[in-house]
CSV table of C-alpha atoms and ligand atoms in Angstrom, one decimal:
chain,number,residue,atom,x,y,z
A,1,MET,CA,-73.1,23.9,27.3
A,2,THR,CA,-71.5,20.4,27.1
A,3,THR,CA,-73.7,17.4,27.8
A,4,LEU,CA,-72.5,14.0,28.8
A,5,ALA,CA,-73.5,12.7,25.3
A,6,HIS,CA,-71.3,15.4,23.7
A,7,TYR,CA,-68.4,14.8,26.0
A,8,LEU,CA,-68.4,11.0,25.4
A,9,LYS,CA,-68.5,11.6,21.7
A,10,GLU,CA,-65.4,13.7,21.9
A,11,HIS,CA,-63.4,11.9,24.5
A,12,ALA,CA,-64.4,8.2,24.8
A,13,ALA,CA,-61.8,5.9,23.4
A,14,ASP,CA,-64.5,3.9,21.6
A,15,SER,CA,-68.3,3.6,21.3
A,16,ALA,CA,-68.3,0.6,23.7
A,17,ILE,CA,-67.1,2.7,26.7
A,18,SER,CA,-69.4,5.4,25.7
A,19,ASP,CA,-72.4,3.1,25.4
A,20,VAL,CA,-71.8,1.4,28.8
A,21,ILE,CA,-71.4,4.7,30.6
A,22,THR,CA,-74.6,5.9,29.0
A,23,THR,CA,-76.4,2.8,30.2
A,24,ILE,CA,-75.1,3.3,33.8
A,25,THR,CA,-75.9,7.0,33.9
A,26,ASP,CA,-79.4,6.4,32.4
A,27,VAL,CA,-80.1,4.0,35.3
A,28,GLY,CA,-78.7,6.7,37.6
A,29,LYS,CA,-81.5,9.0,36.5
A,30,THR,CA,-84.1,6.4,37.5
A,31,ILE,CA,-82.4,5.8,40.9
A,32,SER,CA,-82.3,9.6,41.4
A,33,GLN,CA,-86.0,9.9,40.7
A,34,LEU,CA,-86.8,7.1,43.1
A,35,LEU,CA,-84.8,8.7,45.8
A,36,ARG,CA,-86.5,12.1,45.2
A,37,LYS,CA,-89.8,10.4,45.8
A,38,GLY,CA,-88.5,9.0,49.1
A,39,ALA,CA,-91.0,7.3,51.3
A,40,LEU,CA,-93.7,8.0,48.7
A,41,ALA,CA,-92.1,5.5,46.3
A,42,ASP,CA,-92.3,2.8,49.0
A,43,ILE,CA,-88.6,2.1,48.8
A,44,LEU,CA,-87.5,2.6,52.3
A,45,GLY,CA,-86.7,0.0,55.0
A,46,GLU,CA,-85.1,-3.4,55.0
A,47,ALA,CA,-85.6,-5.8,52.1
A,48,GLY,CA,-85.5,-8.6,54.7
A,49,ASN,CA,-82.3,-10.3,53.5
A,50,GLN,CA,-78.6,-9.7,53.8
A,51,ASN,CA,-76.0,-9.1,51.1
A,52,VAL,CA,-72.9,-11.3,50.6
A,53,GLN,CA,-71.0,-9.1,53.0
A,54,GLY,CA,-73.5,-10.0,55.8
A,55,GLU,CA,-75.1,-6.6,55.9
A,56,ASP,CA,-78.8,-5.8,55.8
A,57,GLN,CA,-80.0,-4.7,52.4
A,58,LYS,CA,-82.4,-1.8,52.0
A,59,LYS,CA,-85.1,-2.1,49.4
A,60,LEU,CA,-83.5,0.5,47.2
A,61,ASP,CA,-80.1,-1.4,47.3
A,62,VAL,CA,-81.9,-4.3,45.7
A,63,LEU,CA,-83.7,-2.2,43.3
A,64,ALA,CA,-80.6,-0.2,42.2
A,65,ASN,CA,-78.7,-3.5,41.8
A,66,ASP,CA,-81.4,-5.0,39.7
A,67,LEU,CA,-81.9,-2.0,37.5
A,68,LEU,CA,-78.2,-1.8,36.8
A,69,LEU,CA,-77.9,-5.5,36.2
A,70,GLU,CA,-80.9,-5.6,33.8
A,71,ALA,CA,-79.8,-2.6,31.8
A,72,LEU,CA,-76.1,-3.8,31.5
A,73,ALA,CA,-77.2,-7.3,30.6
A,74,GLN,CA,-78.9,-5.8,27.5
A,75,ASN,CA,-75.8,-3.8,26.5
A,76,ALA,CA,-74.0,-5.7,23.7
A,77,HIS,CA,-70.6,-4.3,24.9
A,78,CYS,CA,-71.0,-5.7,28.4
A,79,ALA,CA,-69.5,-9.2,28.8
A,80,GLY,CA,-70.1,-9.4,32.5
A,81,VAL,CA,-71.2,-7.6,35.6
A,82,ALA,CA,-69.9,-7.8,39.2
A,83,SER,CA,-71.9,-6.2,42.0
A,84,GLU,CA,-71.1,-5.6,45.6
A,85,GLU,CA,-74.6,-7.1,46.3
A,86,LEU,CA,-74.1,-10.4,44.5
A,87,ASP,CA,-72.0,-13.5,45.4
A,88,ASP,CA,-70.8,-14.1,41.9
A,89,ALA,CA,-70.3,-12.0,38.8
A,90,THR,CA,-73.1,-12.3,36.2
A,91,PRO,CA,-72.1,-13.2,32.7
A,92,ALA,CA,-73.7,-10.9,30.1
A,93,ASN,CA,-72.9,-10.8,26.4
A,94,ALA,CA,-69.9,-13.1,25.6
A,95,ASP,CA,-69.0,-11.0,22.5
A,96,GLY,CA,-68.8,-7.8,24.6
A,97,SER,CA,-65.4,-6.1,25.2
A,98,LEU,CA,-66.0,-4.7,28.7
A,99,LEU,CA,-66.6,-5.8,32.3
A,100,VAL,CA,-68.5,-3.6,34.7
A,101,LEU,CA,-68.3,-3.5,38.5
A,102,PHE,CA,-70.5,-1.5,40.7
A,103,ASP,CA,-71.6,-0.6,44.2
A,104,PRO,CA,-75.3,0.1,43.3
A,105,LEU,CA,-76.0,2.2,46.4
A,106,ASP,CA,-73.1,3.3,48.5
A,107,GLY,CA,-73.9,4.6,52.0
A,108,SER,CA,-77.3,2.9,51.9
A,109,SER,CA,-77.8,3.4,55.7
A,110,ASN,CA,-78.3,7.1,54.7
A,111,ILE,CA,-81.4,6.5,52.6
A,112,ASP,CA,-83.9,6.4,55.5
A,113,ILE,CA,-82.6,9.6,56.9
A,114,ASN,CA,-82.7,11.6,53.7
A,115,MET,CA,-78.9,11.9,53.3
A,116,ALA,CA,-76.6,11.5,50.4
A,117,VAL,CA,-76.0,8.1,48.8
A,118,GLY,CA,-74.4,7.2,45.4
A,119,THR,CA,-73.6,4.6,42.8
A,120,ILE,CA,-69.9,3.8,42.2
A,121,PHE,CA,-68.7,2.0,39.0
A,122,SER,CA,-65.6,0.7,37.4
A,123,ILE,CA,-65.0,-0.5,33.8
A,124,LEU,CA,-62.4,-3.1,32.8
A,125,LEU,CA,-61.4,-4.7,29.5
A,126,TYR,CA,-62.7,-8.2,28.9
A,127,GLN,CA,-59.8,-10.3,27.8
A,128,ARG,CA,-61.6,-13.5,26.7
A,129,GLN,CA,-64.1,-12.1,24.2
A,130,GLY,CA,-66.4,-14.8,22.8
A,131,GLN,CA,-66.3,-16.9,25.9
A,132,THR,CA,-68.6,-16.7,29.0
A,133,SER,CA,-67.2,-14.4,31.6
A,134,GLU,CA,-66.3,-15.7,35.1
A,135,ASN,CA,-65.4,-14.2,38.5
A,136,SER,CA,-61.7,-14.6,37.6
A,137,ASP,CA,-61.9,-12.3,34.6
A,138,PHE,CA,-62.6,-9.4,37.0
A,139,LEU,CA,-59.5,-10.0,39.1
A,140,GLN,CA,-57.5,-7.1,37.5
A,141,ALA,CA,-55.5,-4.5,39.3
A,142,GLY,CA,-57.1,-1.0,39.6
A,143,ASN,CA,-54.5,0.5,37.3
A,144,LYS,CA,-56.1,-1.5,34.5
A,145,GLN,CA,-59.5,0.3,34.8
A,146,LEU,CA,-60.5,1.9,31.5
A,147,ALA,CA,-63.0,4.2,33.2
A,148,ALA,CA,-64.4,4.8,36.6
A,149,GLY,CA,-66.9,7.2,38.3
A,150,TYR,CA,-69.7,7.7,40.7
A,151,LEU,CA,-73.2,9.2,40.8
A,152,LEU,CA,-73.8,11.2,44.0
A,153,TYR,CA,-77.5,11.6,44.8
A,154,GLY,CA,-77.3,14.6,47.0
A,155,THR,CA,-79.1,17.9,47.0
A,156,SER,CA,-78.5,17.6,43.3
A,157,THR,CA,-77.3,14.6,41.3
A,158,VAL,CA,-73.7,14.8,40.2
A,159,LEU,CA,-71.7,12.5,38.0
A,160,ALA,CA,-67.9,12.4,38.5
A,161,LEU,CA,-66.1,10.5,35.7
A,162,THR,CA,-62.7,9.6,34.4
A,163,ILE,CA,-62.3,8.2,31.0
A,164,ALA,CA,-59.1,10.0,29.9
A,165,ASP,CA,-56.3,11.5,32.0
A,166,ASN,CA,-58.5,13.9,33.9
A,167,VAL,CA,-61.6,13.9,36.0
A,168,VAL,CA,-64.7,15.7,35.0
A,169,MET,CA,-68.0,16.4,36.7
A,170,PHE,CA,-71.6,16.7,35.4
A,171,SER,CA,-74.7,17.9,37.1
A,172,LEU,CA,-78.1,16.3,36.2
A,173,ASP,CA,-80.5,18.9,35.0
A,174,PRO,CA,-83.9,17.6,36.4
A,175,ASP,CA,-85.8,19.6,33.8
A,176,THR,CA,-84.1,18.3,30.7
A,177,GLY,CA,-82.7,15.0,32.0
A,178,ASP,CA,-79.3,15.9,30.6
A,179,TYR,CA,-76.0,15.6,32.5
A,180,VAL,CA,-74.3,19.0,32.0
A,181,LEU,CA,-70.6,19.5,32.3
A,182,ILE,CA,-69.7,21.6,35.4
A,183,GLU,CA,-66.0,20.9,35.8
A,184,ASP,CA,-63.6,19.7,33.1
A,185,ASN,CA,-60.4,19.3,35.0
A,186,VAL,CA,-60.9,18.6,38.7
A,187,GLN,CA,-57.7,19.1,40.8
A,188,ILE,CA,-57.2,18.4,44.5
A,189,ASP,CA,-54.9,20.7,46.6
A,190,ALA,CA,-51.9,18.8,48.0
A,191,ASP,CA,-52.5,20.2,51.5
A,192,THR,CA,-55.6,20.1,53.6
A,193,SER,CA,-56.8,20.6,57.2
A,194,GLU,CA,-60.0,18.5,56.8
A,195,TYR,CA,-60.2,14.8,57.5
A,196,ALA,CA,-62.8,12.1,57.5
A,197,ILE,CA,-62.7,9.0,59.7
A,198,ASN,CA,-65.1,7.0,61.9
A,199,SER,CA,-63.2,7.7,65.2
A,200,SER,CA,-65.4,5.4,67.2
A,201,ASN,CA,-63.2,2.6,65.9
A,202,TYR,CA,-60.1,4.2,67.4
A,203,ARG,CA,-59.3,1.3,69.8
A,204,TYR,CA,-59.3,-1.2,66.8
A,205,TRP,CA,-56.7,0.8,64.7
A,206,ARG,CA,-53.0,0.1,64.4
A,207,ALA,CA,-50.7,2.3,66.4
A,208,PRO,CA,-49.6,4.6,63.4
A,209,MET,CA,-53.2,5.5,62.6
A,210,GLN,CA,-53.9,6.2,66.3
A,211,GLN,CA,-50.8,8.4,66.4
A,212,TYR,CA,-51.9,10.2,63.2
A,213,ILE,CA,-55.4,11.0,64.6
A,214,ASP,CA,-53.9,12.0,68.0
A,215,GLU,CA,-51.7,14.5,66.1
A,216,LEU,CA,-54.6,16.0,64.2
A,217,ILE,CA,-56.7,16.3,67.4
A,218,ALA,CA,-53.7,18.0,69.2
A,219,GLY,CA,-54.0,20.7,66.4
A,220,GLU,CA,-51.9,23.8,66.8
A,221,ASP,CA,-50.7,22.6,70.2
A,222,GLY,CA,-49.2,19.4,68.7
A,223,VAL,CA,-46.5,18.5,66.2
A,224,ARG,CA,-48.7,19.5,63.2
A,225,GLY,CA,-48.8,23.1,64.4
A,226,ARG,CA,-52.3,23.8,63.0
A,227,ASP,CA,-55.9,22.9,63.7
A,228,PHE,CA,-57.8,20.2,61.7
A,229,ASN,CA,-61.5,19.8,61.2
A,230,THR,CA,-63.6,16.5,60.9
A,231,ARG,CA,-66.3,15.8,58.3
A,232,TRP,CA,-68.0,12.3,58.0
A,233,VAL,CA,-70.8,11.7,55.5
A,234,ALA,CA,-71.0,8.0,56.3
A,235,ALA,CA,-71.2,7.4,52.6
A,236,MET,CA,-67.8,7.1,50.9
A,237,VAL,CA,-69.2,8.6,47.8
A,238,GLY,CA,-70.1,11.8,49.7
A,239,ASP,CA,-66.7,12.1,51.4
A,240,VAL,CA,-64.9,11.5,48.1
A,241,HIS,CA,-67.0,14.1,46.4
A,242,ARG,CA,-66.2,16.6,49.1
A,243,ILE,CA,-62.5,15.9,48.6
A,244,LEU,CA,-62.8,16.3,44.8
A,245,CYS,CA,-64.5,19.6,45.4
A,246,ARG,CA,-62.2,21.2,48.1
A,247,GLY,CA,-59.6,18.7,49.1
A,248,GLY,CA,-59.3,16.6,52.3
A,249,LEU,CA,-58.3,13.3,53.6
A,250,PHE,CA,-60.6,10.2,53.8
A,251,THR,CA,-59.7,7.0,55.5
A,252,TYR,CA,-61.3,3.8,56.5
A,253,PRO,CA,-58.2,2.2,57.9
A,254,PHE,CA,-57.3,-1.4,58.8
A,255,ASP,CA,-59.0,-2.3,62.1
A,256,THR,CA,-59.3,-5.4,64.2
A,257,LYS,CA,-63.1,-5.0,64.8
A,258,TYR,CA,-63.8,-7.8,62.4
A,259,ALA,CA,-60.7,-10.0,62.6
A,260,HIS,CA,-61.3,-11.7,59.2
A,261,LYS,CA,-61.6,-8.5,57.2
A,262,ALA,CA,-58.7,-6.3,56.2
A,263,GLY,CA,-60.8,-3.2,56.3
A,264,LYS,CA,-64.4,-2.2,55.7
A,265,LEU,CA,-64.4,-1.0,52.1
A,266,ARG,CA,-64.3,-3.2,49.0
A,267,LEU,CA,-61.3,-3.0,46.7
A,268,MET,CA,-63.1,-3.6,43.4
A,269,TYR,CA,-66.4,-1.7,43.9
A,270,GLU,CA,-65.2,1.2,46.1
A,271,ALA,CA,-61.4,1.6,46.6
A,272,ASN,CA,-60.3,1.1,43.0
A,273,PRO,CA,-62.8,3.4,41.2
A,274,MET,CA,-62.4,6.1,43.9
A,275,SER,CA,-58.6,5.8,43.8
A,276,LEU,CA,-58.5,6.3,40.0
A,277,LEU,CA,-60.6,9.4,40.3
A,278,ILE,CA,-58.5,10.8,43.2
A,279,GLU,CA,-55.1,10.0,41.6
A,280,ARG,CA,-56.1,11.5,38.3
A,281,ALA,CA,-57.2,14.7,40.2
A,282,GLY,CA,-53.7,14.9,41.6
A,283,GLY,CA,-54.4,13.2,45.0
A,284,GLY,CA,-53.0,10.0,46.5
A,285,ALA,CA,-54.6,6.6,47.4
A,286,THR,CA,-52.9,3.9,49.5
A,287,ASP,CA,-53.8,1.0,51.8
A,288,ALA,CA,-51.4,2.8,54.2
A,289,THR,CA,-48.3,1.3,52.7
A,290,ASN,CA,-49.1,0.2,49.1
A,291,ARG,CA,-50.7,2.1,46.1
A,292,ILE,CA,-54.3,0.8,46.0
A,293,LEU,CA,-54.3,0.7,42.2
A,294,ASP,CA,-51.4,-1.7,42.1
A,295,ILE,CA,-53.0,-4.4,44.3
A,296,THR,CA,-53.7,-7.6,42.5
A,297,PRO,CA,-57.2,-8.8,43.6
A,298,THR,CA,-57.6,-12.4,44.6
A,299,ASP,CA,-61.4,-12.2,45.3
A,300,ILE,CA,-64.0,-10.0,43.7
A,301,HIS,CA,-65.4,-9.1,47.2
A,302,GLN,CA,-62.1,-8.5,49.0
A,303,ARG,CA,-61.7,-5.6,51.4
A,304,VAL,CA,-58.9,-3.2,51.8
A,305,PRO,CA,-57.9,-0.4,54.1
A,306,VAL,CA,-58.3,2.9,52.4
A,307,VAL,CA,-56.4,6.2,52.8
A,308,LEU,CA,-57.1,8.7,50.0
A,309,GLY,CA,-57.2,12.4,49.2
A,310,SER,CA,-54.8,15.4,49.4
A,311,LYS,CA,-51.4,14.1,48.4
A,312,ASN,CA,-49.2,15.5,51.2
A,313,GLU,CA,-51.6,14.2,53.9
A,314,VAL,CA,-51.8,10.7,52.3
A,315,ASP,CA,-48.0,10.6,52.1
A,316,TYR,CA,-47.7,11.7,55.7
A,317,ILE,CA,-49.9,8.8,56.8
A,318,LYS,CA,-47.9,6.4,54.6
A,319,ASP,CA,-44.6,7.6,56.1
A,320,LEU,CA,-46.0,7.0,59.6
A,321,HIS,CA,-46.9,3.4,58.7
A,322,VAL,CA,-43.7,2.6,56.9
A,323,ASN,CA,-41.5,4.0,59.7
A,324,HIS,CA,-43.5,2.6,62.6
A,325,ALA,CA,-42.4,-0.5,64.4
A,326,ASP,CA,-46.0,-1.6,64.8
A,327,LYS,CA,-47.3,-1.6,61.2
B,401,F6P,O1,-70.0,1.1,51.8
B,401,F6P,C1,-69.6,1.1,53.1
B,401,F6P,C2,-69.8,2.5,53.7
B,401,F6P,O2,-71.2,2.7,53.8
B,401,F6P,C3,-69.1,3.6,53.1
B,401,F6P,O3,-69.8,4.2,52.1
B,401,F6P,C4,-68.9,4.6,54.2
B,401,F6P,O4,-67.7,5.4,54.1
B,401,F6P,C5,-68.7,3.6,55.4
B,401,F6P,O5,-69.3,2.4,55.0
B,401,F6P,C6,-69.4,4.1,56.6
B,401,F6P,O6,-69.0,3.4,57.7
B,401,F6P,P1,-69.5,3.6,59.2
B,401,F6P,O7,-70.8,2.8,59.3
B,401,F6P,O8,-68.4,2.9,60.0
B,401,F6P,O9,-69.7,5.0,59.5
B,402,MN,MN1,-70.5,1.1,49.6
């Protein structure tokens, strides 16, 4: 049996990364326990304010955010923290060598209905050690991530992590409190017949995405010559986990629903960490034309269209967009 502690000892590049991942995953145990208590922990419902993206916060969003922030602020290796829930990054220990970004509770509208939610995290190198970190220190392309992962609080709590070339998964043993290795080289099939998209936004998509979904719905009667099946967890962390388990295609594409936004998902807290996991598992991740991991961020909260999962399907969508007159 390999625990997370053993794995980090063997594979982490240095003790800083190992320590920071341990801090995040320890908080994950607390969040997991709170979720298990559900309504009994008095954590459900609106917190009464909105986050920086203008969305209602649930009580547990706030709690998960605060727990992560407090724990990471006390970690000597952590120079700063950026959260989806906070306007600005929070400086931590100037002598630290790492920056941490997180979506404390992805898919939070699922909490009140007892469905899966998760914590997504990304770790970057801090390049101005000794000085107080600022928002601009976080503006590094996803290909610079030193590590990334998520905790999925589903029927069991699972950690997916990449700190080396591969992707590994651990399951939290509720009896011992240990994360136990369950997969040590996650790989995604290049082909799939399963896809995830919120089709109610169809009229807001660009023509190539509409064409793509039309083709999938036509199934064996259409140009794809086979039937496809839809799955939508409404928490990216759940959809990405399914894809790491059995392949598939996930997209939250560009849409014109909110004219000022390029897409719904956040580059730094969602798209980058998930893209690193997916690519290292052999899949693809694009904004429909460009590799997500190569995008240079200009704002810590920027949004991006996301297409990720089984390689051949991602490439198919990319080709449709590149070759379409209406991109
Ligand atoms: O964080 C945003 C998010 O909750 C994702 O986790 C999820 O994939 C998506 O939004 C769900 O969007 P919708 O509300 O359109 O189904
Ligand atoms: Mn989210």
